[in-house]
PDB file of C-alpha atoms and ligand atoms in Angstrom:
ATOM      1  CA  MET A1199     -12.441  14.160  15.732  1.00  0.00           C
ATOM      2  CA  PRO A1200     -13.442  15.709  19.086  1.00  0.00           C
ATOM      3  CA  GLY A1201     -11.716  14.047  22.022  1.00  0.00           C
ATOM      4  CA  CYS A1202      -9.040  12.389  19.878  1.00  0.00           C
ATOM      5  CA  LEU A1203      -5.579  12.859  21.409  1.00  0.00           C
ATOM      6  CA  PHE A1204      -3.744  12.809  18.077  1.00  0.00           C
ATOM      7  CA  CYS A1205      -6.254  15.197  16.445  1.00  0.00           C
ATOM      8  CA  ASN A1206      -5.442  17.511  19.353  1.00  0.00           C
ATOM      9  CA  ILE A1207      -1.721  17.164  18.577  1.00  0.00           C
ATOM     10  CA  VAL A1208      -2.491  18.009  14.913  1.00  0.00           C
ATOM     11  CA  ALA A1209      -4.439  21.069  16.124  1.00  0.00           C
ATOM     12  CA  LYS A1210      -1.484  21.895  18.441  1.00  0.00           C
ATOM     13  CA  SER A1211      -3.857  22.159  21.389  1.00  0.00           C
ATOM     14  CA  THR A1212      -1.883  19.264  22.922  1.00  0.00           C
ATOM     15  CA  PRO A1213       1.886  19.791  22.819  1.00  0.00           C
ATOM     16  CA  ALA A1214       4.245  17.279  21.207  1.00  0.00           C
ATOM     17  CA  GLN A1215       7.861  17.216  20.114  1.00  0.00           C
ATOM     18  CA  ILE A1216       7.214  17.577  16.402  1.00  0.00           C
ATOM     19  CA  VAL A1217      10.007  16.335  14.122  1.00  0.00           C
ATOM     20  CA  PHE A1218       8.356  16.614  10.689  1.00  0.00           C
ATOM     21  CA  GLU A1219       5.208  18.031   9.166  1.00  0.00           C
ATOM     22  CA  ASN A1220       3.714  18.740   5.786  1.00  0.00           C
ATOM     23  CA  ASP A1221       0.216  19.385   4.435  1.00  0.00           C
ATOM     24  CA  HIS A1222      -0.812  15.752   4.907  1.00  0.00           C
ATOM     25  CA  VAL A1223       1.046  14.300   7.893  1.00  0.00           C
ATOM     26  CA  LEU A1224       2.651  15.141  11.199  1.00  0.00           C
ATOM     27  CA  ALA A1225       5.459  13.284  13.005  1.00  0.00           C
ATOM     28  CA  PHE A1226       6.431  13.619  16.635  1.00  0.00           C
ATOM     29  CA  LYS A1227       8.453  11.817  19.311  1.00  0.00           C
ATOM     30  CA  ASP A1228       6.621   9.097  21.235  1.00  0.00           C
ATOM     31  CA  ILE A1229       6.058  10.142  24.852  1.00  0.00           C
ATOM     32  CA  ARG A1230       7.068   6.663  26.120  1.00  0.00           C
ATOM     33  CA  PRO A1231       9.844   5.548  23.762  1.00  0.00           C
ATOM     34  CA  VAL A1232      10.526   1.811  23.516  1.00  0.00           C
ATOM     35  CA  ALA A1233      13.692   2.252  21.456  1.00  0.00           C
ATOM     36  CA  PRO A1234      16.486   4.878  21.383  1.00  0.00           C
ATOM     37  CA  VAL A1235      14.609   6.481  18.470  1.00  0.00           C
ATOM     38  CA  HIS A1236      10.805   6.274  18.563  1.00  0.00           C
ATOM     39  CA  ALA A1237       8.596   8.613  16.568  1.00  0.00           C
ATOM     40  CA  LEU A1238       5.006   8.445  15.364  1.00  0.00           C
ATOM     41  CA  VAL A1239       3.777   9.511  11.939  1.00  0.00           C
ATOM     42  CA  ILE A1240       0.078  10.345  11.654  1.00  0.00           C
ATOM     43  CA  PRO A1241      -2.236  11.658   8.954  1.00  0.00           C
ATOM     44  CA  ARG A1242      -3.633  15.115   9.724  1.00  0.00           C
ATOM     45  CA  GLN A1243      -7.068  13.772   8.906  1.00  0.00           C
ATOM     46  CA  HIS A1244      -8.645  11.431  11.443  1.00  0.00           C
ATOM     47  CA  ILE A1245      -8.547   7.775  10.376  1.00  0.00           C
ATOM     48  CA  THR A1246      -9.239   5.445  13.294  1.00  0.00           C
ATOM     49  CA  GLY A1247      -6.872   2.678  12.192  1.00  0.00           C
ATOM     50  CA  ILE A1248      -5.603   0.879   9.113  1.00  0.00           C
ATOM     51  CA  HIS A1249      -8.663  -1.353   9.211  1.00  0.00           C
ATOM     52  CA  GLU A1250     -10.949   1.659   8.901  1.00  0.00           C
ATOM     53  CA  ALA A1251      -9.045   3.167   5.951  1.00  0.00           C
ATOM     54  CA  THR A1252     -10.795   3.163   2.569  1.00  0.00           C
ATOM     55  CA  PRO A1253      -9.607   3.444  -1.043  1.00  0.00           C
ATOM     56  CA  ALA A1254     -10.215   7.200  -0.712  1.00  0.00           C
ATOM     57  CA  ASP A1255      -7.344   7.233   1.797  1.00  0.00           C
ATOM     58  CA  VAL A1256      -4.825   5.631  -0.544  1.00  0.00           C
ATOM     59  CA  GLU A1257      -2.880   8.855  -1.118  1.00  0.00           C
ATOM     60  CA  VAL A1258      -2.608   9.805   2.532  1.00  0.00           C
ATOM     61  CA  LEU A1259      -1.556   6.249   3.445  1.00  0.00           C
ATOM     62  CA  GLY A1260       1.271   6.490   0.935  1.00  0.00           C
ATOM     63  CA  ARG A1261       2.230   9.862   2.328  1.00  0.00           C
ATOM     64  CA  VAL A1262       2.389   8.421   5.870  1.00  0.00           C
ATOM     65  CA  LEU A1263       4.816   5.725   4.675  1.00  0.00           C
ATOM     66  CA  LEU A1264       7.010   8.139   2.726  1.00  0.00           C
ATOM     67  CA  ALA A1265       7.049  10.536   5.678  1.00  0.00           C
ATOM     68  CA  ALA A1266       8.058   7.638   7.950  1.00  0.00           C
ATOM     69  CA  ARG A1267      10.977   6.988   5.589  1.00  0.00           C
ATOM     70  CA  ASP A1268      11.955  10.676   5.688  1.00  0.00           C
ATOM     71  CA  VAL A1269      11.677  10.795   9.494  1.00  0.00           C
ATOM     72  CA  ALA A1270      13.890   7.699   9.760  1.00  0.00           C
ATOM     73  CA  GLU A1271      16.459   9.416   7.551  1.00  0.00           C
ATOM     74  CA  GLN A1272      16.218  12.673   9.523  1.00  0.00           C
ATOM     75  CA  LEU A1273      16.660  10.869  12.841  1.00  0.00           C
ATOM     76  CA  GLY A1274      19.758   9.041  11.624  1.00  0.00           C
ATOM     77  CA  LEU A1275      18.308   5.572  11.099  1.00  0.00           C
ATOM     78  CA  ALA A1276      18.943   5.099   7.378  1.00  0.00           C
ATOM     79  CA  GLU A1277      22.269   3.319   7.709  1.00  0.00           C
ATOM     80  CA  GLY A1278      21.485   1.040  10.643  1.00  0.00           C
ATOM     81  CA  GLY A1279      17.949   0.266   9.563  1.00  0.00           C
ATOM     82  CA  TYR A1280      14.665   0.677  11.372  1.00  0.00           C
ATOM     83  CA  ARG A1281      11.218  -0.793  11.832  1.00  0.00           C
ATOM     84  CA  LEU A1282       7.827   0.693  10.895  1.00  0.00           C
ATOM     85  CA  VAL A1283       4.854  -0.625  12.879  1.00  0.00           C
ATOM     86  CA  VAL A1284       1.107  -0.050  12.591  1.00  0.00           C
ATOM     87  CA  ASN A1285      -0.808  -1.605  15.461  1.00  0.00           C
ATOM     88  CA  GLN A1286      -4.436  -2.450  14.741  1.00  0.00           C
ATOM     89  CA  GLY A1287      -6.956  -3.274  17.438  1.00  0.00           C
ATOM     90  CA  LYS A1288      -6.852  -5.194  20.691  1.00  0.00           C
ATOM     91  CA  ASN A1289      -4.413  -8.019  19.987  1.00  0.00           C
ATOM     92  CA  ALA A1290      -1.865  -5.625  18.506  1.00  0.00           C
ATOM     93  CA  GLY A1291      -2.195  -3.320  21.523  1.00  0.00           C
ATOM     94  CA  GLN A1292      -3.477  -0.273  19.646  1.00  0.00           C
ATOM     95  CA  SER A1293      -4.044   2.287  22.394  1.00  0.00           C
ATOM     96  CA  VAL A1294      -4.710   5.481  20.405  1.00  0.00           C
ATOM     97  CA  LEU A1295      -7.572   5.295  17.905  1.00  0.00           C
ATOM     98  CA  HIS A1296      -6.031   7.584  15.282  1.00  0.00           C
ATOM     99  CA  LEU A1297      -3.918   5.797  12.688  1.00  0.00           C
ATOM    100  CA  HIS A1298      -0.210   6.072  13.401  1.00  0.00           C
ATOM    101  CA  CYS A1299       2.968   4.502  12.102  1.00  0.00           C
ATOM    102  CA  HIS A1300       5.690   3.889  14.678  1.00  0.00           C
ATOM    103  CA  VAL A1301       9.258   4.597  13.507  1.00  0.00           C
ATOM    104  CA  LEU A1302      11.581   2.550  15.711  1.00  0.00           C
ATOM    105  CA  GLY A1303      15.347   2.320  15.597  1.00  0.00           C
ATOM    106  CA  GLY A1304      18.710   2.800  17.243  1.00  0.00           C
ATOM    107  CA  ARG A1305      19.005  -0.825  18.372  1.00  0.00           C
ATOM    108  CA  PRO A1306      18.520  -4.275  16.815  1.00  0.00           C
ATOM    109  CA  MET A1307      14.841  -5.269  16.615  1.00  0.00           C
ATOM    110  CA  ALA A1308      13.814  -8.804  17.542  1.00  0.00           C
ATOM    111  CA  TRP A1309      11.765 -10.971  15.212  1.00  0.00           C
ATOM    112  CA  PRO A1310       9.166 -12.324  15.699  1.00  0.00           C
ATOM    113  CA  PRO A1311       7.778  -9.356  17.660  1.00  0.00           C
ATOM    114  CA  GLY A1312       6.324  -9.967  21.105  1.00  0.00           C
TER     115      GLY A1312
HETATM  116  P1  5GP B1041      -0.278   2.279  19.946  1.00  0.00           P
HETATM  117  O1  5GP B1041      -0.084   1.514  21.223  1.00  0.00           O
HETATM  118  O2  5GP B1041      -1.709   2.769  19.806  1.00  0.00           O
HETATM  119  O3  5GP B1041       0.221   1.574  18.708  1.00  0.00           O
HETATM  120  O4  5GP B1041       0.666   3.547  20.058  1.00  0.00           O
HETATM  121  C1  5GP B1041       0.287   4.714  20.702  1.00  0.00           C
HETATM  122  C2  5GP B1041       1.557   5.412  21.090  1.00  0.00           C
HETATM  123  O5  5GP B1041       1.234   6.741  21.424  1.00  0.00           O
HETATM  124  C3  5GP B1041       2.251   4.793  22.284  1.00  0.00           C
HETATM  125  O6  5GP B1041       3.566   4.384  21.918  1.00  0.00           O
HETATM  126  C4  5GP B1041       2.267   5.930  23.314  1.00  0.00           C
HETATM  127  O7  5GP B1041       3.461   5.979  24.072  1.00  0.00           O
HETATM  128  C5  5GP B1041       2.082   7.161  22.460  1.00  0.00           C
HETATM  129  N1  5GP B1041       1.412   8.251  23.140  1.00  0.00           N
HETATM  130  C6  5GP B1041       0.296   8.166  23.927  1.00  0.00           C
HETATM  131  N2  5GP B1041      -0.059   9.373  24.377  1.00  0.00           N
HETATM  132  C7  5GP B1041       0.849  10.248  23.853  1.00  0.00           C
HETATM  133  C8  5GP B1041       1.014  11.669  23.969  1.00  0.00           C
HETATM  134  O8  5GP B1041       0.237  12.385  24.610  1.00  0.00           O
HETATM  135  N3  5GP B1041       2.061  12.228  23.301  1.00  0.00           N
HETATM  136  C9  5GP B1041       2.931  11.468  22.566  1.00  0.00           C
HETATM  137  N4  5GP B1041       3.943  12.121  21.964  1.00  0.00           N
HETATM  138  N5  5GP B1041       2.813  10.134  22.439  1.00  0.00           N
HETATM  139  C10 5GP B1041       1.780   9.538  23.074  1.00  0.00           C
HETATM  140 ZN1   ZN B1042      -7.892  11.766  15.503  1.00  0.00          ZN
END
């Protein structure tokens, strides 16, 4: 989608520290990490958020989750555990309108979240 930051990262017209990619998804380090390990997994195709996903997106949504698992493994989080987060809309603080799954780890995570 024109003007979408994460579409630009997919197109590699905006640089990012890519840690994983396949035909369906891309994963890269978050520019402002909130944990010792903080990566984002996004579908290559533009989906605005989880609330805008449709049944036609079911495969790519599964691929995002499996890629998040693989990224967690690759970044050394499998043993200690990690958290996957999808923010949706205003109250969740979604700031980039291209679906993304945060992979967070390297320290204990509080619950409930803030
Ligand atoms: P949200 O708040 O929408 O759930 O998450 C968006 C995330 O994207 C934030 O954690 C933010 O730090 C990250 N982010 C914003 N702009 C960029 C960028 O240009 N490059 C990278 N790698 N991450 C970004
Ligand atoms: Zn996009």
